[in-house]
PDB file of C-alpha atoms in Angstrom:
ATOM      1  CA  MET A   1     103.942 111.848 100.996  1.00  0.00           C
ATOM      2  CA  VAL A   2     102.148 115.125 101.640  1.00  0.00           C
ATOM      3  CA  ASN A   3     105.417 116.818 102.571  1.00  0.00           C
ATOM      4  CA  THR A   4     107.169 115.681  99.389  1.00  0.00           C
ATOM      5  CA  SER A   5     104.336 116.951  97.187  1.00  0.00           C
ATOM      6  CA  PHE A   6     104.371 120.231  99.176  1.00  0.00           C
ATOM      7  CA  VAL A   7     108.112 120.596  98.554  1.00  0.00           C
ATOM      8  CA  ALA A   8     107.724 119.698  94.872  1.00  0.00           C
ATOM      9  CA  GLN A   9     105.131 122.445  94.347  1.00  0.00           C
ATOM     10  CA  ALA A  10     106.923 125.100  96.418  1.00  0.00           C
ATOM     11  CA  ALA A  11     108.824 128.061  95.015  1.00  0.00           C
ATOM     12  CA  PRO A  12     112.527 127.455  94.286  1.00  0.00           C
ATOM     13  CA  ASP A  13     113.847 129.327  97.325  1.00  0.00           C
ATOM     14  CA  ILE A  14     111.382 127.606  99.674  1.00  0.00           C
ATOM     15  CA  LYS A  15     112.134 124.224  98.066  1.00  0.00           C
ATOM     16  CA  ARG A  16     115.869 124.744  98.597  1.00  0.00           C
ATOM     17  CA  LYS A  17     115.364 125.593 102.278  1.00  0.00           C
ATOM     18  CA  LEU A  18     113.078 122.608 102.925  1.00  0.00           C
ATOM     19  CA  GLN A  19     115.403 120.147 101.181  1.00  0.00           C
ATOM     20  CA  LYS A  20     118.300 121.317 103.374  1.00  0.00           C
ATOM     21  CA  LEU A  21     116.371 120.251 106.465  1.00  0.00           C
ATOM     22  CA  GLU A  22     117.077 116.685 107.538  1.00  0.00           C
ATOM     23  CA  GLY A  23     114.062 114.409 107.575  1.00  0.00           C
ATOM     24  CA  PHE A  24     111.585 116.857 106.079  1.00  0.00           C
ATOM     25  CA  ALA A  25     109.522 113.904 104.815  1.00  0.00           C
ATOM     26  CA  ARG A  26     108.914 112.695 108.402  1.00  0.00           C
ATOM     27  CA  MET A  27     108.034 116.145 109.797  1.00  0.00           C
ATOM     28  CA  ASN A  28     104.578 117.187 110.869  1.00  0.00           C
ATOM     29  CA  ILE A  29     102.839 119.214 108.112  1.00  0.00           C
ATOM     30  CA  THR A  30     102.889 122.391 110.208  1.00  0.00           C
ATOM     31  CA  GLN A  31     106.696 122.461 110.452  1.00  0.00           C
ATOM     32  CA  PRO A  32     107.384 122.742 106.674  1.00  0.00           C
ATOM     33  CA  ILE A  33     104.622 125.354 106.438  1.00  0.00           C
ATOM     34  CA  GLU A  34     106.299 127.414 109.189  1.00  0.00           C
ATOM     35  CA  VAL A  35     109.665 127.138 107.403  1.00  0.00           C
ATOM     36  CA  ALA A  36     108.040 128.160 104.110  1.00  0.00           C
ATOM     37  CA  ASN A  37     106.388 131.129 105.815  1.00  0.00           C
ATOM     38  CA  LYS A  38     109.736 132.275 107.294  1.00  0.00           C
ATOM     39  CA  VAL A  39     111.424 132.032 103.889  1.00  0.00           C
ATOM     40  CA  PHE A  40     108.557 133.953 102.289  1.00  0.00           C
ATOM     41  CA  MET A  41     108.755 136.757 104.885  1.00  0.00           C
ATOM     42  CA  ASN A  42     112.536 136.991 104.484  1.00  0.00           C
ATOM     43  CA  ARG A  43     112.058 137.244 100.722  1.00  0.00           C
ATOM     44  CA  GLU A  44     110.419 140.672 101.149  1.00  0.00           C
ATOM     45  CA  VAL A  45     113.227 141.857 103.414  1.00  0.00           C
ATOM     46  CA  ALA A  46     115.826 140.688 100.894  1.00  0.00           C
ATOM     47  CA  THR A  47     114.144 142.561  98.025  1.00  0.00           C
ATOM     48  CA  GLU A  48     114.007 145.714 100.160  1.00  0.00           C
ATOM     49  CA  ARG A  49     117.734 145.385 100.911  1.00  0.00           C
ATOM     50  CA  GLU A  50     118.511 144.932  97.227  1.00  0.00           C
ATOM     51  CA  ALA A  51     116.410 147.981  96.356  1.00  0.00           C
ATOM     52  CA  GLU A  52     118.276 150.059  98.960  1.00  0.00           C
ATOM     53  CA  LYS A  53     121.633 148.856  97.584  1.00  0.00           C
ATOM     54  CA  ARG A  54     120.579 149.803  94.038  1.00  0.00           C
ATOM     55  CA  LEU A  55     119.429 153.228  95.222  1.00  0.00           C
ATOM     56  CA  LYS A  56     122.718 153.874  97.054  1.00  0.00           C
ATOM     57  CA  LYS A  57     124.688 152.765  94.008  1.00  0.00           C
ATOM     58  CA  LYS A  58     122.694 155.111  91.763  1.00  0.00           C
ATOM     59  CA  ALA A  59     123.256 157.982  94.182  1.00  0.00           C
ATOM     60  CA  THR A  60     127.023 157.444  94.242  1.00  0.00           C
ATOM     61  CA  LEU A  61     127.140 157.169  90.447  1.00  0.00           C
ATOM     62  CA  LEU A  62     125.119 160.363  90.083  1.00  0.00           C
ATOM     63  CA  ALA A  63     127.396 162.206  92.511  1.00  0.00           C
ATOM     64  CA  ALA A  64     130.491 161.023  90.647  1.00  0.00           C
ATOM     65  CA  LEU A  65     128.950 162.018  87.321  1.00  0.00           C
ATOM     66  CA  LYS A  66     128.082 165.456  88.654  1.00  0.00           C
ATOM     67  CA  GLU A  67     131.669 165.964  89.858  1.00  0.00           C
ATOM     68  CA  THR A  68     133.118 164.976  86.482  1.00  0.00           C
ATOM     69  CA  ASP A  69     130.664 167.244  84.629  1.00  0.00           C
ATOM     70  CA  ALA A  70     131.652 170.166  86.829  1.00  0.00           C
ATOM     71  CA  ALA A  71     135.327 169.477  86.114  1.00  0.00           C
ATOM     72  CA  LYS A  72     134.698 169.309  82.344  1.00  0.00           C
ATOM     73  CA  THR A  73     133.042 172.729  82.124  1.00  0.00           C
ATOM     74  CA  GLY A  74     136.289 174.439  83.065  1.00  0.00           C
ATOM     75  CA  ARG A  75     134.511 176.969  85.209  1.00  0.00           C
ATOM     76  CA  PRO A  76     135.859 177.414  88.690  1.00  0.00           C
ATOM     77  CA  GLN A  77     133.442 176.146  91.261  1.00  0.00           C
ATOM     78  CA  PRO A  78     132.508 178.469  94.107  1.00  0.00           C
ATOM     79  CA  PRO A  79     134.106 177.475  97.378  1.00  0.00           C
ATOM     80  CA  LYS A  80     131.862 175.474  99.616  1.00  0.00           C
ATOM     81  CA  GLY A  81     131.175 177.373 102.778  1.00  0.00           C
ATOM     82  CA  GLY A  82     132.419 180.650 101.295  1.00  0.00           C
ATOM     83  CA  LYS A  83     130.601 183.952 101.505  1.00  0.00           C
ATOM     84  CA  PRO A  84     127.542 184.240  99.282  1.00  0.00           C
ATOM     85  CA  ARG A  85     127.369 187.242  96.971  1.00  0.00           C
ATOM     86  CA  ALA A  86     125.479 190.247  98.226  1.00  0.00           C
ATOM     87  CA  PRO A  87     122.338 191.024  96.243  1.00  0.00           C
ATOM     88  CA  LEU A  88     122.483 193.990  93.888  1.00  0.00           C
ATOM     89  CA  ALA A  89     120.172 196.974  94.116  1.00  0.00           C
ATOM     90  CA  LYS A  90     117.714 197.603  91.274  1.00  0.00           C
ATOM     91  CA  ASP A  91     119.801 200.417  89.777  1.00  0.00           C
ATOM     92  CA  GLN A  92     123.256 198.955  90.514  1.00  0.00           C
ATOM     93  CA  CYS A  93     125.789 197.942  87.856  1.00  0.00           C
ATOM     94  CA  THR A  94     127.114 194.381  87.982  1.00  0.00           C
ATOM     95  CA  CYS A  95     130.515 195.395  86.584  1.00  0.00           C
ATOM     96  CA  CYS A  96     131.558 198.323  88.769  1.00  0.00           C
ATOM     97  CA  LYS A  97     128.919 198.035  91.536  1.00  0.00           C
ATOM     98  CA  GLU A  98     128.047 201.741  91.200  1.00  0.00           C
ATOM     99  CA  LYS A  99     124.469 202.907  91.372  1.00  0.00           C
ATOM    100  CA  GLY A 100     122.744 204.869  88.640  1.00  0.00           C
ATOM    101  CA  HIS A 101     123.348 202.643  85.608  1.00  0.00           C
ATOM    102  CA  TRP A 102     123.239 199.023  84.516  1.00  0.00           C
ATOM    103  CA  LYS A 103     125.891 196.756  83.041  1.00  0.00           C
ATOM    104  CA  ASN A 104     125.099 197.551  79.406  1.00  0.00           C
ATOM    105  CA  GLU A 105     125.534 201.296  80.103  1.00  0.00           C
ATOM    106  CA  CYS A 106     128.651 201.005  82.291  1.00  0.00           C
ATOM    107  CA  PRO A 107     131.376 203.588  81.494  1.00  0.00           C
ATOM    108  CA  ASN A 108     134.075 201.304  82.959  1.00  0.00           C
ATOM    109  CA  ARG A 109     133.125 198.319  80.812  1.00  0.00           C
ATOM    110  CA  LYS A 110     135.489 197.236  78.069  1.00  0.00           C
ATOM    111  CA  GLY A 111     134.111 196.783  74.576  1.00  0.00           C
ATOM    112  CA  PRO A 112     131.486 198.642  72.578  1.00  0.00           C
ATOM    113  CA  SER A 113     128.797 200.288  74.661  1.00  0.00           C
ATOM    114  CA  LYS A 114     125.183 199.835  73.760  1.00  0.00           C
ATOM    115  CA  PRO A 115     122.839 202.801  73.532  1.00  0.00           C
ATOM    116  CA  SER A 116     120.538 203.439  76.436  1.00  0.00           C
ATOM    117  CA  ARG A 117     117.125 201.922  76.185  1.00  0.00           C
ATOM    118  CA  TYR A 118     115.639 205.029  77.761  1.00  0.00           C
ATOM    119  CA  ARG A 119     114.955 208.136  75.696  1.00  0.00           C
ATOM    120  CA  GLU A 120     117.233 211.087  76.222  1.00  0.00           C
ATOM    121  CA  GLU A 121     114.792 213.615  74.726  1.00  0.00           C
ATOM    122  CA  PRO A 122     111.317 214.210  76.095  1.00  0.00           C
ATOM    123  CA  ARG A 123     108.356 213.155  73.979  1.00  0.00           C
ATOM    124  CA  GLY A 124     106.643 215.745  71.877  1.00  0.00           C
ATOM    125  CA  LYS A 125     109.643 217.566  70.391  1.00  0.00           C
ATOM    126  CA  ASN A 126     110.188 215.298  67.370  1.00  0.00           C
ATOM    127  CA  LEU A 127     106.803 214.364  66.044  1.00  0.00           C
ATOM    128  CA  VAL A 128     107.048 213.333  62.402  1.00  0.00           C
ATOM    129  CA  GLY A 129     103.508 213.883  61.148  1.00  0.00           C
ATOM    130  CA  LEU A 130     102.962 217.200  62.878  1.00  0.00           C
ATOM    131  CA  ALA A 131     105.523 219.493  61.233  1.00  0.00           C
ATOM    132  CA  GLY A 132     104.971 223.112  62.067  1.00  0.00           C
ATOM    133  CA  ILE A 133     102.593 222.573  64.987  1.00  0.00           C
ATOM    134  CA  GLU A 134     103.865 223.711  68.391  1.00  0.00           C
ATOM    135  CA  LEU A 135     103.007 221.663  71.435  1.00  0.00           C
ATOM    136  CA  ASP A 136     102.972 223.667  74.647  1.00  0.00           C
TER     137      ASP A 136
END
């Protein structure tokens, strides 16, 4: 009688396991408790396995999504294991790799060139408000 009320109040997975056992009503009270404890401990392991499966599935989906996004951009992907680009010097052009100017001032670059952001004339020669005063 105690065993049947124990089984009736148990969780569904524990109830299923106890009802599969033959003669659970005639067992000593400690035996169904041991079975219930085993099922309960395995429940945690099963949830951990399911969580790992979900995580692996997400990782594979993310990797597949990343591959399809890279293919959609149309840009060629750098070869894996290829040589990395050498770093440029501070005064080196990215177009022709010559030193002394930057990309926007490159003489070999196609298209309209932009004016230099550095002044060509020294300060003090063209002062607007000081007409007629020599600075020397």
